[in-house]
Amino acid sequence: MDKTVKLNLFCYFLVFFLFPSSITVSLSKTTKSNPFSPKSSLTRYWHKQIINNHPIPTFILSKASPLPPIQFSLYTKLASNHSLSSHISSFCSSANLLCFLDTTTTITASPSLKDSNFAVYDNKHFSNYGSNRLNGVDMFKNYSENINFASSGFIKYSSGSTGHHEGFSSYATDANVGSSNFTSYANDGTGGSGEFSSYLPRVNVPDLRFTTYTSNGNNHPLSFKSYVDDTNSGNQQFVNYARNGNRVPVGFSSYGDTSNVVGSTFSHYAELANAGNDSFKGYSSNANNPKNEFRSYGGGGGNAGSDTFVSYRDRANSGTDSFMSYGRKANSGRSVFVNYGKSFNPGSDSFREYGKGSTGQHTGFSVYSLNSTFKEYSKTGVTFSQYTKAGSNEGLMKASGDLVNKWSEPVKFFREKMLKKGTVMMMPDIVDKMPRRAFLPRAITSKLPFATDKLSDVKEVFQARDDSVLERVLSNTLSECERAPSPGETKRCVGSIEDMVDFAVSVLGHDVVVRTTENVKGSKNKVMIGEVKGVNGGKLTKSVSCHQSLYPYLMYYCHSVPKVRVYVAEILDVSTKEKINTGVAICHIDTSSWSPGHGAFIALGSGPGRIEVCHWIFENDMTWTTAD
């Protein structure tokens, strides 16, 4: 047993024998809250740092580490000795962490030549599955739904098949992290089809890779419907997709709709293909800052290819697209851009060697947006119709009426005047989409590496493989935590409640209170505002707001927010007028330093410094203020 634990237990039993009466009264409570547990330690630290008589809130205490004292001591020692990675599985389980450990099963071959119907199936890897099948249908329904980490790999799936159909329906819906790797999928396949419907919707971090997908295929059409819609911060890679294929049409409908910062990379897509036909409908529509890169797409000697972009990035907020060597050296190719880039805030597009060296290439731009650069572009076969020039607002959507950008969620932001008794308003979706995790005690987090220049050490602790989803999760959070603060902002990422308390106290002083919205009732519905109370009498104040970040242990991004007013409001049922919730709202009075493209201005129709902007504190987010 660790020496520290021995000493603590000795002291505990010494107190028991010297003062038995004081212990007997609370003996039953002691079994529930051991004085040497992280929760007990946290409670003592709370009352040491915060000078008012407010008890530690239940919603804060519920996030404390569940580690029992002996395990707490053990894992602290392992972290100090840099040997925690050898016990990472038990550590993640005991500490209630999210470590994305590889627990997938690999199915190496089809058990029979019968059709397969996968329903309610989680985290499987398919290797050489369905190869050389003659006809037949494999269906994936309700696959890996509502789980934290949906991981699947398809290697040599349906390779060399004839007339084989694959259907992916409701795949990894509402998962937190979705990772799929399609390698050598349907290569050398003839006939049949593949359909992706409702693939990875509402996933927090989608990570999809299509490598040599249907390469050398012959008339094996693929369709993507409702693909990675409503997702957040993901990445798709299409490498050698449909390369050297013969009549392999690919259709993307509602691709990345209403997504947030989703990136796609198309490299050597449909290269050397014959009569390839790709259509993008509703691609990155209503999205926030989509980033797409097309390299060597459809070129390299391809013959009679056809690409159509309809409603591409329509009503999106900003965005960046790069077309490099697109259709280069193609023969009789055709590309049509219809309603391309009609965004609220114009993005940036770059065309380099687009159609260069092609023969009989036709490219048409209809209602194409501004902020585009063309370098070494094919000088023949290009037509521009209703092209939006710089300085013109023609073709751009206005942030009003029914055309409000979906990502901005008009109900997410509102004006301060709405916080009055009797007001009926829509409540946004305030449900926490992050996986359930616990904080770690500071005694452990202080011994763990946490920096981008120590990423290899961080990966070693959590056994994150190179180029894995977990590596990207770690890297993204570290980068965001190390980002320079905005003007006037003070920020810090905290992985323990002790660190959060210290940061709040450093900004606001020791007499502080933390609040959050009580529950999620009323979410996505019309509600009525009941009694409203302004914190600190509704006076202008500053607060510390804390928002979750995705990391193996519970991590919050906390930052000071000056010049705000904070309100606590009763949330009533519109029909019964009964109280169903207590909401906490924060109103940012000074928005002068905000970006003109901020979703609040898109939703409310104004600009920086011209209006105040209010929003609710969502589930598991919180705001700190000085006590009343």
C-alpha positions as CSV (number, residue, x, y, z in Angstrom):
1,M,0.0,0.0,0.0
2,D,1.2,3.5,-0.8
3,K,2.8,5.3,2.2
4,T,0.5,8.3,1.9
5,V,-2.6,6.0,2.2
6,K,-1.0,4.3,5.2
7,L,-0.4,7.6,6.9
8,N,-3.9,8.8,6.2
9,L,-5.5,5.6,7.5
10,F,-3.4,5.8,10.6
11,C,-4.5,9.4,11.3
12,Y,-8.1,8.4,10.7
13,F,-8.1,5.5,13.2
14,L,-6.2,7.7,15.7
15,V,-9.0,10.2,15.6
16,F,-11.5,7.4,16.0
17,F,-10.0,6.1,19.2
18,L,-9.3,9.5,20.7
19,F,-12.7,11.0,19.9
20,P,-15.2,8.1,19.4
21,S,-18.3,10.1,20.1
22,S,-17.7,12.6,17.3
23,I,-17.2,9.8,14.9
24,T,-20.1,7.6,15.9
25,V,-22.7,10.2,15.1
26,S,-21.6,10.5,11.4
27,L,-20.4,6.9,10.9
28,S,-23.1,6.1,8.4
29,K,-22.3,9.3,6.4
30,T,-18.6,8.4,6.5
31,T,-19.2,5.2,4.5
32,K,-20.8,7.3,1.7
33,S,-18.2,10.1,1.8
34,N,-14.8,8.9,2.9
35,P,-12.8,11.8,4.3
36,F,-9.8,10.7,2.1
37,S,-11.9,10.5,-1.2
38,P,-11.5,13.1,-3.9
39,K,-15.0,14.4,-3.2
40,S,-14.2,15.1,0.4
41,S,-10.9,16.7,-0.4
42,L,-12.7,18.9,-3.0
43,T,-15.4,20.0,-0.4
44,R,-12.7,21.1,2.0
45,Y,-10.8,23.0,-0.8
46,W,-14.1,24.7,-1.8
47,H,-14.7,26.1,1.7
48,K,-11.1,27.1,1.9
49,Q,-11.2,29.2,-1.3
50,I,-14.8,30.5,-1.3
51,I,-15.6,32.6,1.7
52,N,-19.4,32.8,1.6
53,N,-21.7,30.2,3.2
54,H,-23.1,28.8,0.0
55,P,-22.6,25.0,-0.1
56,I,-20.9,23.4,-3.0
57,P,-23.6,22.9,-5.7
58,T,-24.7,19.4,-6.4
59,F,-24.1,19.7,-10.1
60,I,-20.5,20.6,-9.4
61,L,-20.0,17.8,-6.8
62,S,-21.5,15.2,-9.2
63,K,-18.6,15.9,-11.6
64,A,-15.9,15.1,-9.0
65,S,-13.7,12.1,-9.5
66,P,-15.4,8.8,-8.3
67,L,-12.0,7.2,-7.4
68,P,-12.0,5.5,-4.0
69,P,-9.1,6.6,-1.7
70,I,-6.8,3.6,-2.3
71,Q,-7.2,3.9,-6.1
72,F,-6.8,7.6,-5.9
73,S,-3.4,7.1,-4.2
74,L,-2.4,4.3,-6.6
75,Y,-3.1,6.3,-9.8
76,T,-1.5,9.4,-8.4
77,K,1.7,7.4,-7.8
78,L,1.5,5.9,-11.3
79,A,1.1,9.3,-12.8
80,S,4.1,10.6,-10.8
81,N,6.2,7.7,-12.1
82,H,5.0,8.2,-15.7
83,S,3.6,4.6,-15.8
84,L,-0.1,5.3,-15.9
85,S,-0.4,4.2,-19.6
86,S,0.3,0.6,-18.5
87,H,-2.9,0.7,-16.4
88,I,-4.9,2.9,-18.7
89,S,-7.9,0.5,-19.2
90,S,-8.6,0.1,-15.5
91,F,-7.8,3.8,-14.9
92,C,-10.4,4.9,-17.5
93,S,-13.0,2.6,-16.1
94,S,-12.4,3.5,-12.4
95,A,-12.1,7.3,-13.0
96,N,-15.1,7.5,-15.4
97,L,-13.0,8.7,-18.4
98,L,-13.5,8.4,-22.1
99,C,-10.4,6.8,-23.6
100,F,-11.5,5.3,-26.9
101,L,-9.8,2.1,-26.2
102,D,-9.9,-0.3,-29.1
103,T,-12.5,-3.0,-28.2
104,T,-13.7,-3.7,-31.7
105,T,-14.3,-7.1,-33.2
106,T,-13.0,-8.1,-36.6
107,I,-15.1,-10.2,-38.9
108,T,-12.7,-11.7,-41.4
109,A,-15.0,-13.4,-43.8
110,S,-18.7,-13.9,-44.5
111,P,-20.0,-17.0,-42.7
112,S,-22.1,-17.8,-45.7
113,L,-23.2,-16.5,-49.0
114,K,-26.6,-15.5,-47.6
115,D,-27.7,-11.9,-47.3
116,S,-26.6,-10.1,-44.1
117,N,-28.8,-7.8,-42.1
118,F,-26.9,-6.0,-39.4
119,A,-29.2,-4.3,-36.9
120,V,-28.2,-2.8,-33.5
121,Y,-24.6,-3.8,-34.3
122,D,-21.7,-2.0,-32.6
123,N,-18.0,-1.4,-33.3
124,K,-17.1,-4.1,-35.8
125,H,-14.3,-4.4,-38.3
126,F,-15.0,-6.2,-41.5
127,S,-12.0,-7.6,-43.4
128,N,-12.5,-9.4,-46.8
129,Y,-16.2,-9.5,-46.1
130,G,-18.5,-10.3,-49.0
131,S,-15.7,-10.6,-51.5
132,N,-16.4,-12.2,-54.8
133,R,-20.1,-12.3,-53.9
134,L,-22.5,-12.9,-56.7
135,N,-25.6,-10.7,-56.3
136,G,-27.1,-10.5,-52.8
137,V,-27.7,-7.6,-50.4
138,D,-25.9,-6.6,-47.1
139,M,-27.8,-4.1,-45.0
140,F,-26.6,-2.1,-42.0
141,K,-29.4,-0.6,-39.9
142,N,-29.2,1.1,-36.5
143,Y,-25.5,0.4,-36.6
144,S,-23.6,1.8,-33.6
145,E,-26.3,4.2,-32.6
146,N,-26.2,6.4,-29.5
147,I,-22.8,5.3,-28.3
148,N,-19.8,7.4,-27.4
149,F,-17.3,6.0,-29.8
150,A,-18.6,4.4,-33.0
151,S,-15.7,2.8,-34.8
152,S,-15.8,0.5,-37.8
153,G,-13.4,-0.6,-40.5
154,F,-14.3,-2.0,-43.9
155,I,-11.2,-3.6,-45.6
156,K,-11.6,-5.4,-48.9
157,Y,-15.4,-5.3,-48.4
158,S,-17.3,-6.6,-51.4
159,S,-14.1,-6.7,-53.4
160,G,-14.5,-8.4,-56.8
161,S,-18.3,-8.9,-56.3
162,T,-20.9,-8.9,-59.0
163,G,-24.3,-7.4,-58.7
164,H,-23.8,-6.9,-54.9
165,H,-25.7,-4.2,-53.1
166,E,-24.7,-2.5,-49.8
167,G,-27.0,-0.4,-47.8
168,F,-26.1,1.8,-44.8
169,S,-29.1,3.2,-43.1
170,S,-29.2,5.1,-39.8
171,Y,-25.4,4.5,-39.3
172,A,-23.8,5.7,-36.0
173,T,-26.7,8.2,-35.4
174,D,-26.1,10.5,-32.4
175,A,-22.7,8.9,-31.6
176,N,-20.2,11.3,-30.0
177,V,-17.2,10.2,-32.1
178,G,-17.7,8.4,-35.3
179,S,-14.8,6.7,-37.1
180,S,-15.1,4.7,-40.2
181,N,-12.4,3.5,-42.6
182,F,-13.3,2.1,-46.0
183,T,-10.2,0.6,-47.6
184,S,-10.4,-1.3,-50.9
185,Y,-14.2,-1.2,-50.6
186,A,-16.0,-2.8,-53.6
187,N,-12.8,-2.7,-55.7
188,D,-13.1,-4.5,-59.0
189,G,-16.8,-4.8,-58.3
190,T,-19.2,-5.0,-61.2
191,G,-22.8,-3.9,-61.1
192,G,-24.7,-3.6,-57.9
193,S,-24.8,-0.4,-55.8
194,G,-24.0,1.2,-52.5
195,E,-26.3,3.5,-50.6
196,F,-25.4,5.6,-47.5
197,S,-28.6,7.0,-45.9
198,S,-28.6,9.0,-42.7
199,Y,-24.9,8.3,-42.3
200,L,-23.3,9.7,-39.1
201,P,-25.9,12.4,-38.4
202,R,-25.6,14.5,-35.3
203,V,-22.1,13.2,-34.5
204,N,-19.8,15.4,-32.6
205,V,-16.5,14.4,-34.3
206,P,-17.0,12.4,-37.5
207,D,-13.9,10.9,-39.0
208,L,-14.4,9.1,-42.3
209,R,-11.8,7.8,-44.7
210,F,-12.5,6.3,-48.1
211,T,-9.3,4.9,-49.6
212,T,-9.4,3.1,-53.0
213,Y,-13.2,2.9,-52.7
214,T,-14.7,1.2,-55.8
215,S,-11.3,1.5,-57.6
216,N,-11.4,-0.3,-60.9
217,G,-15.2,-0.7,-60.4
218,N,-17.6,-1.2,-63.3
219,N,-21.0,0.5,-63.1
220,H,-21.3,0.3,-59.3
221,P,-23.3,3.4,-58.4
222,L,-23.0,5.0,-55.0
223,S,-25.3,7.5,-53.4
224,F,-24.8,9.5,-50.2
225,K,-28.0,10.9,-48.6
226,S,-28.0,12.9,-45.4
227,Y,-24.3,12.4,-44.9
228,V,-22.7,13.8,-41.8
229,D,-25.5,16.3,-41.3
230,D,-25.7,18.4,-38.1
231,T,-22.2,17.3,-37.1
232,N,-19.4,19.2,-35.5
233,S,-15.7,19.5,-36.3
234,G,-15.1,16.4,-38.4
235,N,-13.1,15.3,-41.4
236,Q,-13.6,13.2,-44.4
237,Q,-10.9,11.9,-46.8
238,F,-11.6,10.5,-50.2
239,V,-8.4,9.1,-51.7
240,N,-8.4,7.2,-55.0
241,Y,-12.2,7.0,-54.8
242,A,-13.7,5.5,-57.9
243,R,-10.3,5.7,-59.5
244,N,-10.0,4.0,-62.9
245,G,-13.7,3.1,-62.7
246,N,-16.0,2.6,-65.5
247,R,-19.4,4.4,-65.2
248,V,-19.3,4.7,-61.5
249,P,-21.8,7.4,-60.7
250,V,-21.6,9.0,-57.2
251,G,-24.3,11.2,-55.8
252,F,-24.0,13.4,-52.7
253,S,-27.4,14.7,-51.4
254,S,-27.5,16.8,-48.3
255,Y,-23.8,16.4,-47.6
256,G,-22.6,18.1,-44.4
257,D,-25.9,20.1,-44.1
258,T,-26.0,22.4,-41.0
259,S,-22.6,21.1,-39.9
260,N,-19.9,23.0,-38.1
261,V,-16.4,23.3,-39.4
262,V,-16.5,20.0,-41.3
263,G,-13.6,19.4,-43.7
264,S,-13.5,17.1,-46.8
265,T,-10.4,16.2,-48.8
266,F,-10.9,14.7,-52.3
267,S,-7.6,13.4,-53.7
268,H,-7.2,11.5,-57.0
269,Y,-11.0,11.1,-56.9
270,A,-12.4,9.4,-60.1
271,E,-8.9,9.8,-61.6
272,L,-8.5,7.9,-64.9
273,A,-12.2,7.1,-64.7
274,N,-14.4,6.5,-67.7
275,A,-17.8,8.3,-67.9
276,G,-17.7,9.1,-64.2
277,N,-20.8,11.0,-63.0
278,D,-20.7,12.9,-59.7
279,S,-23.4,15.2,-58.4
280,F,-23.3,17.3,-55.3
281,K,-26.7,18.5,-54.1
282,G,-27.1,20.4,-50.9
283,Y,-23.4,20.2,-50.3
284,S,-22.3,22.0,-47.1
285,S,-25.6,24.0,-47.1
286,N,-26.3,26.0,-44.0
287,A,-22.9,25.0,-42.6
288,N,-20.6,27.0,-40.6
289,N,-17.1,27.5,-42.1
290,P,-16.9,24.3,-44.2
291,K,-13.5,23.5,-45.7
292,N,-13.2,21.3,-48.8
293,E,-10.2,20.5,-50.8
294,F,-10.2,18.9,-54.2
295,R,-6.9,17.6,-55.5
296,S,-6.4,15.8,-58.8
297,Y,-10.2,15.3,-58.9
298,G,-11.6,13.7,-62.0
299,G,-8.5,14.3,-64.1
300,G,-5.3,12.5,-65.0
301,G,-6.6,11.3,-68.3
302,G,-10.2,10.7,-67.3
303,N,-12.7,10.4,-70.1
304,A,-16.2,12.0,-70.4
305,G,-16.6,12.7,-66.7
306,S,-19.5,14.9,-65.5
307,D,-19.6,16.8,-62.2
308,T,-22.5,18.9,-61.0
309,F,-22.5,21.2,-58.0
310,V,-26.0,22.3,-57.1
311,S,-26.7,24.5,-54.0
312,Y,-23.1,24.1,-53.0
313,R,-22.4,25.9,-49.7
314,D,-25.8,27.6,-50.0
315,R,-26.5,29.8,-47.0
316,A,-23.3,28.7,-45.4
317,N,-21.3,31.0,-43.1
318,S,-17.9,31.7,-44.7
319,G,-16.0,28.6,-45.8
320,T,-12.9,27.7,-47.8
321,D,-12.7,25.6,-50.9
322,S,-9.6,24.7,-52.8
323,F,-9.6,23.1,-56.3
324,M,-6.1,22.0,-57.4
325,S,-5.6,20.1,-60.6
326,Y,-9.3,19.5,-60.8
327,G,-10.2,17.9,-64.2
328,R,-6.5,18.3,-65.3
329,K,-5.8,16.6,-68.6
330,A,-9.3,15.3,-68.7
331,N,-11.0,14.4,-72.0
332,S,-14.5,15.8,-72.8
333,G,-15.2,16.5,-69.2
334,R,-18.1,18.6,-67.9
335,S,-18.5,20.6,-64.7
336,V,-21.5,22.7,-63.7
337,F,-21.6,25.0,-60.7
338,V,-25.1,26.1,-59.9
339,N,-25.9,28.4,-57.0
340,Y,-22.4,28.0,-55.8
341,G,-21.3,29.7,-52.6
342,K,-24.5,31.8,-52.0
343,S,-23.5,32.2,-48.4
344,F,-24.3,34.8,-45.8
345,N,-20.7,35.7,-45.4
346,P,-18.6,35.0,-48.5
347,G,-15.9,32.5,-48.1
348,S,-12.7,32.0,-50.0
349,D,-12.2,29.8,-53.1
350,S,-9.0,29.0,-54.9
351,F,-8.8,27.4,-58.4
352,R,-5.4,26.3,-59.5
353,E,-4.7,24.3,-62.7
354,Y,-8.4,23.8,-63.0
355,G,-9.1,22.0,-66.2
356,K,-5.5,22.7,-67.4
357,G,-4.4,20.5,-70.3
358,S,-7.9,19.1,-70.8
359,T,-9.6,18.5,-74.2
360,G,-13.2,19.3,-74.8
361,Q,-13.6,20.5,-71.2
362,H,-16.8,22.5,-70.4
363,T,-17.2,24.3,-67.1
364,G,-20.1,26.6,-66.3
365,F,-20.5,28.9,-63.3
366,S,-24.1,30.0,-62.6
367,V,-24.7,32.5,-59.7
368,Y,-21.2,31.9,-58.3
369,S,-19.9,34.0,-55.4
370,L,-17.1,36.4,-54.9
371,N,-13.7,36.0,-53.3
372,S,-12.3,33.5,-55.7
373,T,-8.9,33.3,-57.3
374,F,-8.1,31.5,-60.6
375,K,-4.5,30.5,-61.5
376,E,-3.4,28.6,-64.5
377,Y,-7.1,28.0,-65.4
378,S,-8.2,26.5,-68.7
379,K,-8.9,29.4,-71.0
380,T,-11.4,27.5,-73.2
381,G,-14.8,26.0,-72.6
382,V,-15.5,28.2,-69.5
383,T,-18.7,30.2,-69.1
384,F,-19.7,32.5,-66.3
385,S,-23.4,33.3,-65.8
386,Q,-24.7,35.7,-63.1
387,Y,-21.3,35.7,-61.4
388,T,-21.3,37.8,-58.3
389,K,-18.6,40.4,-58.5
390,A,-16.6,41.9,-55.6
391,G,-18.5,44.7,-54.0
392,S,-21.9,43.4,-55.2
393,N,-24.5,41.8,-52.9
394,E,-26.3,40.2,-55.8
395,G,-26.8,36.5,-55.2
396,L,-26.0,36.7,-51.5
397,M,-28.7,35.7,-49.0
398,K,-29.9,38.1,-46.3
399,A,-30.0,37.1,-42.7
400,S,-33.7,37.6,-42.3
401,G,-37.0,35.8,-42.7
402,D,-37.2,32.1,-43.5
403,L,-33.7,32.2,-45.0
404,V,-31.8,32.5,-41.7
405,N,-28.8,30.3,-41.6
406,K,-29.7,27.2,-39.7
407,W,-26.4,26.8,-38.0
408,S,-26.9,30.2,-36.2
409,E,-30.0,28.7,-34.5
410,P,-32.1,31.9,-34.3
411,V,-33.6,30.7,-31.0
412,K,-30.1,30.2,-29.6
413,F,-29.6,34.0,-29.4
414,F,-32.1,36.6,-28.3
415,R,-32.4,40.2,-27.1
416,E,-32.5,41.3,-23.5
417,K,-36.0,42.6,-23.8
418,M,-37.2,39.0,-24.1
419,L,-36.4,38.3,-20.4
420,K,-39.7,39.6,-19.1
421,K,-42.5,37.8,-17.3
422,G,-45.1,36.5,-19.7
423,T,-42.8,36.4,-22.8
424,V,-43.3,33.3,-24.9
425,M,-40.2,32.2,-26.8
426,M,-38.5,29.1,-28.3
427,M,-36.0,27.4,-26.1
428,P,-33.0,26.1,-28.1
429,D,-31.6,22.6,-27.8
430,I,-29.8,22.9,-24.5
431,V,-29.1,19.2,-24.0
432,D,-25.4,18.4,-23.4
433,K,-24.1,16.3,-26.4
434,M,-20.8,15.6,-24.8
435,P,-20.0,12.1,-23.4
436,R,-20.4,11.7,-19.6
437,R,-17.0,12.0,-17.9
438,A,-15.6,13.0,-14.5
439,F,-13.0,15.5,-13.5
440,L,-9.7,14.1,-12.3
441,P,-8.3,15.3,-9.0
442,R,-5.6,18.0,-9.4
443,A,-3.1,15.7,-7.7
444,I,-3.3,13.5,-10.9
445,T,-3.8,16.2,-13.6
446,S,-0.8,18.1,-12.4
447,K,1.3,15.1,-13.2
448,L,0.0,14.5,-16.7
449,P,1.5,16.1,-19.8
450,F,-0.8,18.8,-21.3
451,A,0.9,20.7,-24.2
452,T,1.1,20.5,-28.0
453,D,4.9,20.2,-27.8
454,K,4.3,17.1,-25.5
455,L,1.6,15.5,-27.7
456,S,3.6,12.3,-28.1
457,D,3.7,12.0,-24.3
458,V,0.0,12.7,-24.1
459,K,-0.7,10.1,-26.7
460,E,1.4,7.6,-24.8
461,V,-0.6,8.1,-21.6
462,F,-3.9,7.5,-23.3
463,Q,-2.6,4.9,-25.8
464,A,-3.6,7.0,-28.8
465,R,-2.4,5.6,-32.1
466,D,-0.9,7.7,-34.8
467,D,-3.4,9.4,-37.1
468,S,-6.3,8.1,-34.9
469,V,-9.5,9.8,-33.9
470,L,-8.2,10.1,-30.3
471,E,-5.0,11.7,-31.5
472,R,-7.1,14.4,-33.3
473,V,-9.3,14.9,-30.2
474,L,-6.2,15.4,-28.1
475,S,-4.5,17.7,-30.6
476,N,-7.6,19.8,-31.2
477,T,-8.2,20.4,-27.5
478,L,-4.6,21.2,-26.8
479,S,-4.5,23.7,-29.6
480,E,-7.6,25.4,-28.5
481,C,-6.4,25.6,-24.9
482,E,-3.1,27.2,-26.1
483,R,-4.8,29.7,-28.5
484,A,-4.0,33.3,-27.6
485,P,-6.9,35.0,-25.8
486,S,-9.1,37.5,-27.6
487,P,-8.7,41.2,-26.8
488,G,-9.8,41.7,-23.2
489,E,-10.3,38.0,-22.6
490,T,-8.7,35.9,-19.8
491,K,-8.9,32.2,-20.5
492,R,-7.8,28.9,-19.0
493,C,-8.5,25.2,-19.6
494,V,-9.2,23.3,-16.4
495,G,-9.2,19.6,-15.9
496,S,-10.0,19.6,-12.2
497,I,-12.6,21.4,-10.1
498,E,-9.8,22.8,-8.0
499,D,-8.3,24.5,-11.0
500,M,-11.8,25.9,-12.0
501,V,-12.3,27.3,-8.5
502,D,-8.8,28.9,-8.6
503,F,-9.5,30.5,-12.0
504,A,-12.9,31.9,-11.0
505,V,-11.4,33.3,-7.8
506,S,-8.5,34.9,-9.6
507,V,-10.9,36.8,-11.8
508,L,-13.8,37.5,-9.5
509,G,-12.4,37.2,-5.9
510,H,-13.2,34.7,-3.2
511,D,-16.9,35.7,-2.7
512,V,-18.3,33.9,-5.8
513,V,-21.3,31.8,-6.9
514,V,-21.6,29.4,-9.8
515,R,-24.9,28.7,-11.6
516,T,-26.2,26.6,-14.4
517,T,-29.6,25.9,-15.9
518,E,-31.4,23.5,-13.6
519,N,-32.4,20.8,-16.2
520,V,-33.3,20.4,-19.9
521,K,-37.1,20.6,-19.7
522,G,-38.4,23.0,-22.3
523,S,-35.5,22.3,-24.7
524,K,-36.5,22.7,-28.4
525,N,-40.0,23.8,-27.4
526,K,-41.9,27.0,-26.8
527,V,-41.7,28.1,-23.2
528,M,-43.1,31.0,-21.1
529,I,-40.8,33.2,-19.0
530,G,-41.9,33.5,-15.3
531,E,-40.3,35.5,-12.6
532,V,-36.9,37.0,-13.6
533,K,-34.2,38.0,-11.2
534,G,-31.1,39.9,-12.2
535,V,-27.9,38.7,-10.6
536,N,-26.4,41.5,-8.5
537,G,-29.5,43.5,-9.0
538,G,-29.3,43.3,-12.7
539,K,-26.2,45.6,-12.7
540,L,-23.5,45.4,-15.3
541,T,-20.9,42.9,-14.1
542,K,-18.4,40.4,-15.3
543,S,-18.5,36.7,-15.2
544,V,-16.5,33.6,-15.8
545,S,-18.2,31.2,-18.2
546,C,-17.1,27.6,-18.6
547,H,-17.8,25.3,-21.5
548,Q,-16.9,21.7,-22.0
549,S,-14.1,20.5,-24.3
550,L,-13.8,17.0,-25.7
551,Y,-11.0,15.2,-23.8
552,P,-10.6,11.8,-22.1
553,Y,-11.3,13.4,-18.7
554,L,-13.7,16.2,-18.1
555,M,-12.2,19.4,-19.4
556,Y,-13.6,22.9,-19.4
557,Y,-12.6,26.0,-21.3
558,C,-13.2,28.9,-18.9
559,H,-12.9,32.5,-19.8
560,S,-13.7,35.9,-18.3
561,V,-16.6,37.7,-19.9
562,P,-16.7,41.5,-19.1
563,K,-19.7,43.8,-19.4
564,V,-22.5,41.3,-19.0
565,R,-25.8,41.0,-17.1
566,V,-26.7,37.6,-15.8
567,Y,-30.4,36.6,-15.1
568,V,-32.1,33.7,-13.4
569,A,-35.5,33.1,-14.9
570,E,-38.4,30.7,-14.2
571,I,-39.2,28.6,-17.2
572,L,-42.9,27.8,-17.5
573,D,-45.0,25.4,-19.5
574,V,-46.9,27.5,-22.1
575,S,-50.2,25.5,-21.6
576,T,-50.3,24.9,-17.8
577,K,-48.2,27.9,-16.7
578,E,-46.4,25.5,-14.3
579,K,-42.8,25.9,-13.6
580,I,-40.7,23.3,-15.3
581,N,-37.2,24.7,-15.1
582,T,-35.0,27.5,-13.8
583,G,-32.9,28.9,-16.6
584,V,-29.7,31.0,-16.3
585,A,-29.2,33.5,-19.1
586,I,-26.3,35.8,-19.8
587,C,-26.5,39.0,-21.9
588,H,-23.4,40.3,-23.5
589,I,-23.8,44.1,-23.5
590,D,-20.6,45.0,-25.4
591,T,-20.3,43.1,-28.7
592,S,-18.1,45.5,-30.5
593,S,-15.1,43.1,-30.6
594,W,-17.2,40.2,-32.1
595,S,-16.8,39.1,-35.7
596,P,-19.4,40.4,-38.2
597,G,-20.0,36.8,-39.2
598,H,-20.9,35.7,-35.6
599,G,-24.0,33.5,-35.7
600,A,-25.8,36.0,-33.3
601,F,-25.7,38.7,-35.9
602,I,-26.8,36.4,-38.7
603,A,-29.7,35.3,-36.5
604,L,-30.7,38.7,-35.1
605,G,-29.8,40.8,-38.2
606,S,-27.3,43.3,-36.8
607,G,-23.6,43.8,-36.3
608,P,-20.8,44.2,-33.8
609,G,-21.4,46.8,-31.1
610,R,-24.9,47.7,-32.3
611,I,-26.9,45.3,-30.1
612,E,-26.6,43.2,-27.0
613,V,-26.8,39.5,-27.4
614,C,-28.3,37.0,-24.8
615,H,-28.2,33.2,-24.6
616,W,-29.1,30.5,-22.1
617,I,-26.5,28.6,-20.2
618,F,-26.8,25.0,-21.6
619,E,-26.8,21.8,-19.7
620,N,-23.5,21.2,-17.9
621,D,-22.1,24.6,-18.9
622,M,-21.9,27.2,-16.1
623,T,-21.2,30.8,-15.3
624,W,-19.5,32.2,-12.2
625,T,-20.3,35.7,-10.7
626,T,-19.7,37.5,-7.5
627,A,-22.2,36.6,-4.8
628,D,-25.3,38.8,-4.4
